[in-house]
Amino acid sequence: MANLCAAALPDLPSAVGRPAYDLRAVGIGIVHLGLGAFHRAHQAVFTDSVLATDRRWGILGVSMKTPRATAALAAQDGLYSVIERSQEGVSLRVIGAVRETLFAAGDPAALVRRLADPAVHVVTLTVTEKGYCHDPASGALDFAHPDIVHDLAHPDAPRSAVGFIVAGLAARRASGAGPLNVVCCDNLPHNGRTLEGLTRAFAQHRDPALAVWIDANAAFPCTMVDRIVPATTEADVAEAARRLGVADQAPVVAEPYNSWVIEDRFVAPRPAWEQAGAQMTADVQPFETMKLRMLNGSHSTMAYLGYLMGHAYIWQASADPLLADLVERQMAEEIAPTLVAPPGVDLSAYGRQLMERFRNPALPHRTYQIAMDGSQKLPQRLLGTARERLAAGLPIRHLALAVAGWIRYASGTDERGAPIDVQDPLAAAFRQIVRDANADPGPVADGFLDLASVFGADLVAHYAFREAVRANVIALVRDGARATLARHLGVA
Ligand code: CS2
């Protein structure tokens, strides 16, 4: 079978969407760091629509750690399909926005040069939570992180996203290439502000005058990004080929829902993403906090407890009456009351819509995938809510069970005694905690609850919080997740 490529576009089946512009007329105006499935199903789709009327915004897609995505895309002229799956059916759209690719680790100097190209006005990032080399609880740059240590020693051949951004900005300053918009699209709290702080801390260490220049010449708008994009499987690759009539080694699968709320805070030209459905606003925070706590908080709760209960997929976990009851009550009773509803949003309707999105059986989203990197995710998904409720003297019953679900999962053994391959930057620390505690649940919980980079010094020292989580960990180990949940919900 032939490969998807520019020459194959005219012969695609008529039902398949395709770029509404001449690929050869597109210039590179955006450098994107982290060419994973989420970027390809989210920002690249918005940008693809913008390109129909404004050819300046082609994307140079950069892979940070492995050349897998760049190699696959380069072999097909940067083209790939988005397979949109709902209960009603499947639709395909070929995206042309990624015009060039680059593997950062293969040629760091080339990436720095491209970041300093005067035609590039925007850098977007999806490098996942752990890609920011920060302390998740405080948001501060981790100067002991091996990549940051390396990048401060080799500022012109960096490895980390922050190292590249600072190197690119330094090169722009030196060459007079002009200001830059840096748009974080990861699920971090106050993501733009957080990245700005990390960039400033790194630049300050390198050269205080550079930090001052960056303050005036770079903007870091906050964004809320939302689209459920499970990892692509072999079956998806086969489905893309069947529906396209040509082979696509880099398709992505997504739900129909696609939302991007962007703080209108730019210092350089930018794509008119609002013409493609993005929402520009003066204040992203209510959207972002709502999404991180309601959607991602529920996702993580279902991922840990669902995995322990034997659910491989989120659609199964959210169809389990016990888990559905827990996450619905957690949203309504404990999360929503901490939120300021964004303009025009009704929080109960938002919660109901989330449950519907989770239950989409056409979307095989693995609990195991969402369970990854919990140490980096818990602070913004569950712990901020718990912290605010505790400060207000409010109960955290459901949140304590969800956090205990993480500890039970991250201890590395499932309910049948089989090992769980826990993927997390702190996985070695977790194993040490379990060894030191002889796998005794109370002491295991204590060991986890001492992790200040996750819980922050305040929750580490919060007696009531620790006791609530600890009791749930002990119950989960002793009785299993299903029985613990039934008792918790009063249906045992
Ligand atoms: C998920 C998110 O993998 C995860 O941790 O919770 O990727 C989630 O699907 C997206 O944030 C939805 O917008």
Short mmCIF file of C-alpha atoms and ligand atoms in Angstrom, two decimals:
data_model
loop_
_atom_site.label_atom_id
_atom_site.label_comp_id
_atom_site.label_asym_id
_atom_site.label_seq_id
_atom_site.Cartn_x
_atom_site.Cartn_y
_atom_site.Cartn_z
CA MET A 1 0.00 0.00 0.00
CA ALA A 2 1.27 3.50 -0.85
CA ASN A 3 1.97 5.99 1.94
CA LEU A 4 -0.04 9.06 2.81
CA CYS A 5 1.80 12.01 1.23
CA ALA A 6 1.03 15.29 -0.53
CA ALA A 7 0.68 13.57 -3.91
CA ALA A 8 -1.96 11.22 -2.47
CA LEU A 9 -4.27 14.00 -1.24
CA PRO A 10 -6.39 14.40 -4.42
CA ASP A 11 -7.19 10.68 -4.49
CA LEU A 12 -8.38 10.30 -0.90
CA PRO A 13 -12.00 9.16 -0.50
CA SER A 14 -14.32 12.17 -0.64
CA ALA A 15 -15.54 11.67 2.95
CA VAL A 16 -12.03 12.36 4.29
CA GLY A 17 -11.32 15.99 5.23
CA ARG A 18 -8.07 17.48 3.96
CA PRO A 19 -6.07 20.74 4.01
CA ALA A 20 -7.98 23.62 2.41
CA TYR A 21 -4.75 25.29 1.29
CA ASP A 22 -1.69 24.69 -0.85
CA LEU A 23 0.88 22.95 1.35
CA ARG A 24 3.75 24.49 -0.64
CA ALA A 25 2.55 28.03 0.11
CA VAL A 26 2.83 27.58 3.90
CA GLY A 27 5.65 29.21 5.88
CA ILE A 28 6.82 28.18 9.35
CA GLY A 29 5.53 30.59 12.00
CA ILE A 30 5.19 28.18 14.93
CA VAL A 31 7.69 25.88 16.60
CA HIS A 32 5.95 23.19 18.61
CA LEU A 33 7.82 21.24 21.31
CA GLY A 34 6.43 17.74 21.99
CA LEU A 35 5.00 16.20 18.83
CA GLY A 36 2.78 13.67 20.61
CA ALA A 37 -0.79 12.63 19.89
CA PHE A 38 -2.31 15.44 21.93
CA HIS A 39 -0.70 18.23 19.93
CA ARG A 40 -1.60 16.56 16.67
CA ALA A 41 -5.26 16.22 17.69
CA HIS A 42 -5.56 19.64 19.32
CA GLN A 43 -3.45 22.74 18.52
CA ALA A 44 -2.44 21.42 15.09
CA VAL A 45 -6.13 21.01 14.16
CA PHE A 46 -6.97 24.59 15.14
CA THR A 47 -3.90 25.79 13.23
CA ASP A 48 -4.84 23.70 10.20
CA SER A 49 -8.13 25.60 10.01
CA VAL A 50 -6.35 28.96 10.33
CA LEU A 51 -4.02 28.05 7.45
CA ALA A 52 -6.98 28.10 5.07
CA THR A 53 -6.83 31.90 5.22
CA ASP A 54 -3.39 32.74 6.63
CA ARG A 55 -0.39 30.77 5.34
CA ARG A 56 2.13 32.16 7.82
CA TRP A 57 1.43 29.61 10.53
CA GLY A 58 2.87 26.30 9.46
CA ILE A 59 4.29 24.27 12.34
CA LEU A 60 7.81 22.95 12.80
CA GLY A 61 7.02 19.90 14.97
CA VAL A 62 9.76 18.96 17.40
CA SER A 63 10.15 15.64 19.20
CA MET A 64 12.11 16.00 22.42
CA LYS A 65 12.96 12.47 23.53
CA THR A 66 12.46 9.95 20.71
CA PRO A 67 12.49 10.45 16.93
CA ARG A 68 9.47 8.14 16.45
CA ALA A 69 6.86 10.77 15.58
CA THR A 70 9.22 12.98 13.57
CA ALA A 71 10.41 10.02 11.48
CA ALA A 72 6.85 8.82 10.78
CA LEU A 73 5.63 12.30 9.84
CA ALA A 74 8.67 13.18 7.75
CA ALA A 75 8.03 10.04 5.66
CA GLN A 76 4.53 11.30 4.80
CA ASP A 77 5.16 15.02 4.11
CA GLY A 78 4.05 15.90 7.65
CA LEU A 79 0.52 14.67 6.91
CA TYR A 80 -1.48 12.46 9.28
CA SER A 81 -5.12 11.79 9.99
CA VAL A 82 -7.25 12.59 13.00
CA ILE A 83 -9.75 9.78 13.54
CA GLU A 84 -12.69 11.30 15.37
CA ARG A 85 -14.81 8.72 17.17
CA SER A 86 -18.19 9.21 18.75
CA GLN A 87 -21.07 6.87 19.55
CA GLU A 88 -22.58 7.94 16.23
CA GLY A 89 -19.63 7.03 14.08
CA VAL A 90 -16.18 7.80 12.78
CA SER A 91 -14.85 10.63 10.65
CA LEU A 92 -11.36 11.30 9.32
CA ARG A 93 -9.53 14.51 8.57
CA VAL A 94 -6.02 14.78 7.19
CA ILE A 95 -4.07 17.60 8.83
CA GLY A 96 -1.36 19.49 6.95
CA ALA A 97 -0.31 22.03 9.60
CA VAL A 98 2.92 20.22 10.55
CA ARG A 99 5.09 21.30 7.64
CA GLU A 100 8.48 20.32 9.04
CA THR A 101 9.82 18.09 11.78
CA LEU A 102 12.96 18.06 13.90
CA PHE A 103 14.32 15.70 16.54
CA ALA A 104 15.71 17.99 19.25
CA ALA A 105 18.18 15.54 20.77
CA GLY A 106 19.56 14.78 17.29
CA ASP A 107 20.48 18.40 16.54
CA PRO A 108 19.92 20.81 19.44
CA ALA A 109 21.74 23.69 17.69
CA ALA A 110 19.34 23.43 14.74
CA LEU A 111 16.36 23.81 17.08
CA VAL A 112 17.92 26.87 18.74
CA ARG A 113 18.44 28.40 15.28
CA ARG A 114 14.81 27.76 14.31
CA LEU A 115 13.57 29.27 17.59
CA ALA A 116 15.47 32.43 16.58
CA ASP A 117 13.99 32.60 13.08
CA PRO A 118 12.37 36.05 12.66
CA ALA A 119 9.39 34.44 10.86
CA VAL A 120 8.67 32.33 13.96
CA HIS A 121 6.47 34.25 16.39
CA VAL A 122 4.97 31.44 18.44
CA VAL A 123 6.28 28.47 20.41
CA THR A 124 3.70 26.03 21.68
CA LEU A 125 4.45 23.20 24.11
CA THR A 126 2.97 19.82 25.02
CA VAL A 127 5.86 18.13 26.81
CA THR A 128 3.70 16.59 29.60
CA GLU A 129 3.86 17.59 33.24
CA LYS A 130 7.25 16.04 33.90
CA GLY A 131 8.77 17.82 30.88
CA TYR A 132 8.95 21.08 32.85
CA CYS A 133 11.64 19.81 35.29
CA HIS A 134 9.89 21.52 38.17
CA ASP A 135 8.75 20.73 41.66
CA PRO A 136 5.08 19.84 41.13
CA ALA A 137 3.93 21.00 44.56
CA SER A 138 5.53 24.47 44.42
CA GLY A 139 5.94 25.03 40.67
CA ALA A 140 9.60 26.05 41.14
CA LEU A 141 12.38 25.00 38.77
CA ASP A 142 14.21 21.92 40.04
CA PHE A 143 17.84 23.00 39.79
CA ALA A 144 18.89 19.46 40.78
CA HIS A 145 17.05 17.91 37.79
CA PRO A 146 19.69 16.21 35.59
CA ASP A 147 18.42 17.98 32.45
CA ILE A 148 18.56 21.40 34.12
CA VAL A 149 22.04 20.69 35.51
CA HIS A 150 23.09 19.71 31.99
CA ASP A 151 21.44 22.70 30.31
CA LEU A 152 22.99 25.26 32.65
CA ALA A 153 26.38 23.74 31.87
CA HIS A 154 25.67 23.57 28.10
CA PRO A 155 23.27 26.44 27.40
CA ASP A 156 23.72 26.22 23.62
CA ALA A 157 23.01 22.50 23.38
CA PRO A 158 20.13 22.04 25.80
CA ARG A 159 17.92 19.00 26.47
CA SER A 160 14.98 20.40 28.40
CA ALA A 161 12.10 22.45 27.05
CA VAL A 162 12.97 25.32 29.40
CA GLY A 163 16.63 25.14 28.33
CA PHE A 164 15.59 25.37 24.65
CA ILE A 165 13.22 28.27 25.26
CA VAL A 166 15.89 30.26 27.06
CA ALA A 167 18.51 29.41 24.39
CA GLY A 168 16.07 30.43 21.65
CA LEU A 169 15.22 33.70 23.40
CA ALA A 170 18.92 34.45 23.96
CA ALA A 171 19.54 33.88 20.24
CA ARG A 172 16.62 36.17 19.34
CA ARG A 173 18.01 38.84 21.61
CA ALA A 174 21.46 38.54 20.01
CA SER A 175 20.17 38.64 16.43
CA GLY A 176 17.34 41.11 16.87
CA ALA A 177 14.77 38.55 15.69
CA GLY A 178 12.04 40.16 17.78
CA PRO A 179 9.69 39.11 20.57
CA LEU A 180 8.15 35.65 21.00
CA ASN A 181 4.86 34.20 22.25
CA VAL A 182 5.39 31.05 24.32
CA VAL A 183 2.14 29.13 24.69
CA CYS A 184 2.09 26.30 27.24
CA CYS A 185 -0.55 23.66 26.39
CA ASP A 186 0.03 21.20 29.22
CA ASN A 187 -2.27 20.49 32.15
CA LEU A 188 -0.30 22.49 34.70
CA PRO A 189 -1.90 24.96 37.09
CA HIS A 190 -1.59 28.52 35.71
CA ASN A 191 0.40 26.90 32.95
CA GLY A 192 1.63 30.10 31.27
CA ARG A 193 2.57 31.73 34.55
CA THR A 194 4.31 28.56 35.69
CA LEU A 195 6.37 28.31 32.50
CA GLU A 196 7.20 32.01 32.70
CA GLY A 197 8.53 31.50 36.24
CA LEU A 198 10.63 28.49 35.17
CA THR A 199 12.02 30.38 32.18
CA ARG A 200 12.87 33.40 34.29
CA ALA A 201 14.56 31.26 36.97
CA PHE A 202 16.71 29.52 34.35
CA ALA A 203 17.56 32.76 32.50
CA GLN A 204 18.36 34.57 35.73
CA HIS A 205 20.84 31.86 36.60
CA ARG A 206 22.42 32.15 33.18
CA ASP A 207 22.48 35.92 32.79
CA PRO A 208 20.34 38.41 34.74
CA ALA A 209 20.31 40.84 31.79
CA LEU A 210 18.78 38.10 29.63
CA ALA A 211 16.04 37.62 32.22
CA VAL A 212 15.23 41.33 32.03
CA TRP A 213 15.12 41.18 28.21
CA ILE A 214 12.78 38.16 28.35
CA ASP A 215 10.40 40.02 30.67
CA ALA A 216 9.92 42.63 27.96
CA ASN A 217 10.11 40.43 24.87
CA ALA A 218 8.30 37.19 25.64
CA ALA A 219 4.67 36.54 26.57
CA PHE A 220 3.48 33.41 28.31
CA PRO A 221 -0.32 33.30 27.99
CA CYS A 222 -2.18 30.76 30.10
CA THR A 223 -4.36 28.25 28.27
CA MET A 224 -6.98 25.64 29.01
CA VAL A 225 -6.66 22.72 26.60
CA ASP A 226 -9.25 19.98 26.43
CA ARG A 227 -9.65 17.02 24.15
CA ILE A 228 -9.55 13.35 25.12
CA VAL A 229 -6.88 11.70 22.97
CA PRO A 230 -6.03 8.08 23.85
CA ALA A 231 -2.71 6.61 22.72
CA THR A 232 -2.84 5.38 19.12
CA THR A 233 -2.94 1.59 18.73
CA GLU A 234 -2.10 -0.81 15.89
CA ALA A 235 -5.84 -1.19 15.31
CA ASP A 236 -6.10 2.59 14.76
CA VAL A 237 -3.25 2.46 12.22
CA ALA A 238 -5.10 -0.32 10.40
CA GLU A 239 -8.38 1.61 10.51
CA ALA A 240 -6.73 4.74 9.09
CA ALA A 241 -5.27 2.74 6.19
CA ARG A 242 -8.65 1.14 5.50
CA ARG A 243 -10.47 4.45 5.42
CA LEU A 244 -7.77 6.43 3.59
CA GLY A 245 -6.77 3.84 1.03
CA VAL A 246 -3.12 4.73 1.82
CA ALA A 247 -0.94 3.88 4.83
CA ASP A 248 -0.71 6.41 7.68
CA GLN A 249 1.84 5.51 10.36
CA ALA A 250 0.98 8.50 12.54
CA PRO A 251 -2.80 8.76 12.93
CA VAL A 252 -4.32 10.06 16.15
CA VAL A 253 -7.67 9.19 17.70
CA ALA A 254 -9.86 11.74 19.45
CA GLU A 255 -13.35 12.47 20.71
CA PRO A 256 -15.40 15.10 18.82
CA TYR A 257 -15.13 17.56 21.74
CA ASN A 258 -12.26 20.01 21.25
CA SER A 259 -11.74 23.12 23.34
CA TRP A 260 -9.00 25.71 23.73
CA VAL A 261 -9.32 28.78 25.91
CA ILE A 262 -6.40 31.19 25.56
CA GLU A 263 -5.40 34.20 27.59
CA ASP A 264 -5.21 37.19 25.25
CA ARG A 265 -1.70 38.20 26.21
CA PHE A 266 0.69 38.23 23.26
CA VAL A 267 3.75 40.33 22.39
CA ALA A 268 4.15 39.21 18.78
CA PRO A 269 1.86 38.24 15.87
CA ARG A 270 -0.20 35.08 16.41
CA PRO A 271 -2.59 32.87 14.45
CA ALA A 272 -6.25 33.87 14.68
CA TRP A 273 -7.08 30.62 16.46
CA GLU A 274 -10.42 32.12 17.52
CA GLN A 275 -11.48 31.82 13.87
CA ALA A 276 -11.10 28.06 14.32
CA GLY A 277 -13.20 27.95 17.49
CA ALA A 278 -10.67 28.80 20.23
CA GLN A 279 -11.90 31.19 22.88
CA MET A 280 -9.74 34.23 23.69
CA THR A 281 -10.25 35.65 27.17
CA ALA A 282 -8.69 38.06 29.64
CA ASP A 283 -8.76 35.42 32.40
CA VAL A 284 -8.25 31.71 31.76
CA GLN A 285 -8.02 30.74 35.39
CA PRO A 286 -11.68 29.80 36.02
CA PHE A 287 -11.68 27.58 32.90
CA GLU A 288 -8.37 26.02 33.74
CA THR A 289 -9.10 25.28 37.39
CA MET A 290 -12.51 23.86 36.50
CA LYS A 291 -11.04 21.59 33.84
CA LEU A 292 -8.06 20.38 35.88
CA ARG A 293 -10.13 19.64 38.98
CA MET A 294 -13.33 18.31 37.40
CA LEU A 295 -12.10 16.49 34.28
CA ASN A 296 -8.54 15.54 35.13
CA GLY A 297 -9.34 15.02 38.83
CA SER A 298 -12.11 12.57 37.88
CA HIS A 299 -9.85 10.93 35.30
CA SER A 300 -7.14 10.26 37.87
CA THR A 301 -9.65 9.03 40.45
CA MET A 302 -11.10 6.55 37.93
CA ALA A 303 -7.66 5.60 36.65
CA TYR A 304 -6.30 4.43 40.02
CA LEU A 305 -9.42 2.95 41.59
CA GLY A 306 -10.67 1.69 38.22
CA TYR A 307 -7.39 -0.06 37.47
CA LEU A 308 -7.49 -1.73 40.90
CA MET A 309 -11.08 -2.85 40.20
CA GLY A 310 -10.01 -4.46 36.93
CA HIS A 311 -11.17 -1.79 34.47
CA ALA A 312 -8.76 -1.39 31.56
CA TYR A 313 -10.63 1.56 30.01
CA ILE A 314 -12.20 4.79 31.24
CA TRP A 315 -15.47 4.02 29.47
CA GLN A 316 -15.70 0.85 31.59
CA ALA A 317 -14.67 2.57 34.81
CA SER A 318 -17.20 5.36 34.31
CA ALA A 319 -19.95 2.83 33.56
CA ASP A 320 -19.27 1.02 36.85
CA PRO A 321 -22.06 2.29 39.14
CA LEU A 322 -19.78 2.51 42.19
CA LEU A 323 -17.08 4.52 40.45
CA ALA A 324 -19.58 6.69 38.62
CA ASP A 325 -21.28 7.46 41.93
CA LEU A 326 -17.95 8.34 43.52
CA VAL A 327 -16.73 10.69 40.80
CA GLU A 328 -20.15 12.34 40.41
CA ARG A 329 -20.36 12.95 44.15
CA GLN A 330 -16.73 14.06 44.29
CA MET A 331 -17.45 16.64 41.59
CA ALA A 332 -20.75 17.85 43.05
CA GLU A 333 -19.96 17.75 46.76
CA GLU A 334 -16.25 18.47 47.00
CA ILE A 335 -14.86 19.95 43.75
CA ALA A 336 -17.54 22.22 42.29
CA PRO A 337 -17.99 24.16 45.57
CA THR A 338 -14.32 25.24 45.33
CA LEU A 339 -14.74 26.63 41.80
CA VAL A 340 -15.74 29.96 40.33
CA ALA A 341 -17.86 29.01 37.32
CA PRO A 342 -16.41 30.53 34.13
CA PRO A 343 -18.73 32.95 32.33
CA GLY A 344 -21.59 31.06 30.68
CA VAL A 345 -20.76 27.69 32.30
CA ASP A 346 -23.09 25.77 34.58
CA LEU A 347 -20.97 23.48 36.75
CA SER A 348 -23.54 20.71 37.15
CA ALA A 349 -24.16 20.63 33.41
CA TYR A 350 -20.39 20.57 32.87
CA GLY A 351 -20.11 17.59 35.24
CA ARG A 352 -22.88 15.72 33.41
CA GLN A 353 -21.22 16.41 30.08
CA LEU A 354 -17.94 15.05 31.44
CA MET A 355 -19.61 11.79 32.47
CA GLU A 356 -20.98 11.46 28.94
CA ARG A 357 -17.57 12.10 27.43
CA PHE A 358 -15.98 9.53 29.76
CA ARG A 359 -18.60 6.95 28.77
CA ASN A 360 -17.86 7.20 25.03
CA PRO A 361 -17.20 3.49 24.32
CA ALA A 362 -15.72 4.33 20.93
CA LEU A 363 -12.73 5.79 22.76
CA PRO A 364 -10.52 3.12 24.32
CA HIS A 365 -8.73 5.34 26.83
CA ARG A 366 -6.65 3.20 29.16
CA THR A 367 -6.77 3.70 32.91
CA TYR A 368 -3.10 2.67 32.85
CA GLN A 369 -2.25 5.56 30.51
CA ILE A 370 -3.92 8.15 32.73
CA ALA A 371 -2.36 6.56 35.84
CA MET A 372 1.14 7.49 34.60
CA ASP A 373 3.12 10.25 36.27
CA GLY A 374 0.73 10.63 39.20
CA SER A 375 3.37 12.45 41.25
CA GLN A 376 3.29 15.22 38.63
CA LYS A 377 -0.49 15.26 38.21
CA LEU A 378 -1.98 14.91 41.70
CA PRO A 379 -1.16 18.43 42.96
CA GLN A 380 -3.26 20.27 40.35
CA ARG A 381 -5.91 17.57 39.95
CA LEU A 382 -6.79 16.61 43.52
CA LEU A 383 -4.54 18.19 46.13
CA GLY A 384 -5.32 21.86 45.43
CA THR A 385 -8.99 21.12 46.00
CA ALA A 386 -8.23 19.21 49.22
CA ARG A 387 -5.98 22.01 50.46
CA GLU A 388 -8.63 24.68 49.93
CA ARG A 389 -11.34 22.60 51.55
CA LEU A 390 -9.20 21.82 54.59
CA ALA A 391 -8.38 25.50 55.00
CA ALA A 392 -12.12 26.24 54.99
CA GLY A 393 -12.82 23.43 57.47
CA LEU A 394 -14.74 21.40 54.87
CA PRO A 395 -14.73 17.58 54.53
CA ILE A 396 -12.50 15.80 52.00
CA ARG A 397 -13.98 12.28 52.20
CA HIS A 398 -14.00 11.52 48.48
CA LEU A 399 -10.72 13.28 47.75
CA ALA A 400 -9.00 11.33 50.52
CA LEU A 401 -10.17 8.07 48.95
CA ALA A 402 -8.98 9.17 45.51
CA VAL A 403 -5.52 10.10 46.86
CA ALA A 404 -5.40 6.76 48.69
CA GLY A 405 -6.23 5.07 45.37
CA TRP A 406 -3.11 6.66 43.91
CA ILE A 407 -0.94 5.45 46.83
CA ARG A 408 -2.43 1.95 46.63
CA TYR A 409 -1.74 1.85 42.88
CA ALA A 410 1.71 3.43 43.08
CA SER A 411 2.72 0.83 45.69
CA GLY A 412 3.18 -1.40 42.67
CA THR A 413 1.01 -4.51 43.24
CA ASP A 414 -2.52 -5.08 42.02
CA GLU A 415 -5.31 -6.74 43.97
CA ARG A 416 -4.33 -10.21 42.78
CA GLY A 417 -0.75 -9.69 43.88
CA ALA A 418 0.57 -9.12 40.34
CA PRO A 419 3.15 -6.36 39.87
CA ILE A 420 2.06 -3.06 38.31
CA ASP A 421 4.64 -1.41 36.05
CA VAL A 422 4.30 2.02 37.65
CA GLN A 423 5.45 4.75 35.26
CA ASP A 424 6.46 7.83 37.20
CA PRO A 425 9.60 9.96 37.60
CA LEU A 426 9.43 9.00 41.30
CA ALA A 427 8.92 5.26 40.69
CA ALA A 428 12.24 4.35 42.34
CA ALA A 429 11.32 6.39 45.42
CA PHE A 430 7.95 4.60 45.58
CA ARG A 431 9.66 1.19 45.52
CA GLN A 432 11.99 2.29 48.30
CA ILE A 433 9.04 3.43 50.42
CA VAL A 434 7.32 0.06 49.99
CA ARG A 435 10.56 -1.81 50.86
CA ASP A 436 11.25 0.33 53.91
CA ALA A 437 7.69 -0.24 55.12
CA ASN A 438 7.82 -3.98 54.47
CA ALA A 439 4.69 -3.45 52.39
CA ASP A 440 2.71 -2.76 55.58
CA PRO A 441 -0.10 -0.42 54.37
CA GLY A 442 -0.04 2.11 57.24
CA PRO A 443 3.72 2.75 57.02
CA VAL A 444 3.53 2.66 53.19
CA ALA A 445 0.90 5.42 53.32
CA ASP A 446 3.10 7.38 55.75
CA GLY A 447 6.06 7.10 53.37
CA PHE A 448 4.07 8.42 50.44
CA LEU A 449 2.52 11.19 52.53
CA ASP A 450 6.02 12.41 53.38
CA LEU A 451 6.71 13.25 49.70
CA ALA A 452 6.90 17.06 49.89
CA SER A 453 7.34 17.46 46.12
CA VAL A 454 3.85 15.98 45.73
CA PHE A 455 1.99 17.08 48.85
CA GLY A 456 3.83 20.29 49.71
CA ALA A 457 5.14 20.95 53.22
CA ASP A 458 1.65 22.01 54.36
CA LEU A 459 -0.19 18.77 53.53
CA VAL A 460 2.78 16.66 54.66
CA ALA A 461 2.29 18.28 58.05
CA HIS A 462 -1.53 18.19 58.03
CA TYR A 463 -2.60 15.61 60.58
CA ALA A 464 -6.27 15.30 59.55
CA PHE A 465 -5.36 15.00 55.86
CA ARG A 466 -2.78 12.31 56.55
CA GLU A 467 -5.11 10.33 58.79
CA ALA A 468 -7.95 10.42 56.26
CA VAL A 469 -5.74 9.21 53.41
CA ARG A 470 -3.96 6.64 55.57
CA ALA A 471 -7.23 5.05 56.76
CA ASN A 472 -8.35 4.70 53.14
CA VAL A 473 -5.06 3.12 52.05
CA ILE A 474 -5.38 0.54 54.83
CA ALA A 475 -8.99 -0.20 53.82
CA LEU A 476 -8.07 -0.51 50.13
CA VAL A 477 -5.33 -3.02 50.92
CA ARG A 478 -7.38 -4.97 53.45
CA ASP A 479 -10.76 -5.10 51.70
CA GLY A 480 -10.02 -4.26 48.06
CA ALA A 481 -11.23 -1.26 46.07
CA ARG A 482 -14.74 -2.54 45.32
CA ALA A 483 -15.68 -3.27 48.93
CA THR A 484 -14.03 -0.09 50.18
CA LEU A 485 -15.94 1.96 47.64
CA ALA A 486 -19.26 0.28 48.46
CA ARG A 487 -18.79 1.00 52.14
CA HIS A 488 -17.64 4.54 51.42
CA LEU A 489 -20.80 5.21 49.40
CA GLY A 490 -23.04 3.55 51.96
CA VAL A 491 -24.21 0.79 49.62
CA ALA A 492 -22.27 -2.12 51.20
C1 CS2 B 1 -5.66 12.61 31.01
C2 CS2 B 1 -5.58 13.79 30.07
O1 CS2 B 1 -3.75 11.32 30.51
C3 CS2 B 1 -4.30 12.03 31.35
O2 CS2 B 1 -3.79 12.22 32.45
O3 CS2 B 1 -6.33 12.98 32.18
O4 CS2 B 1 -4.69 13.57 29.04
C4 CS2 B 1 -6.97 14.17 29.52
O5 CS2 B 1 -7.46 13.17 28.67
C5 CS2 B 1 -6.94 15.50 28.79
O6 CS2 B 1 -6.44 16.47 29.65
C6 CS2 B 1 -8.34 15.87 28.31
O7 CS2 B 1 -8.35 17.17 27.87
#
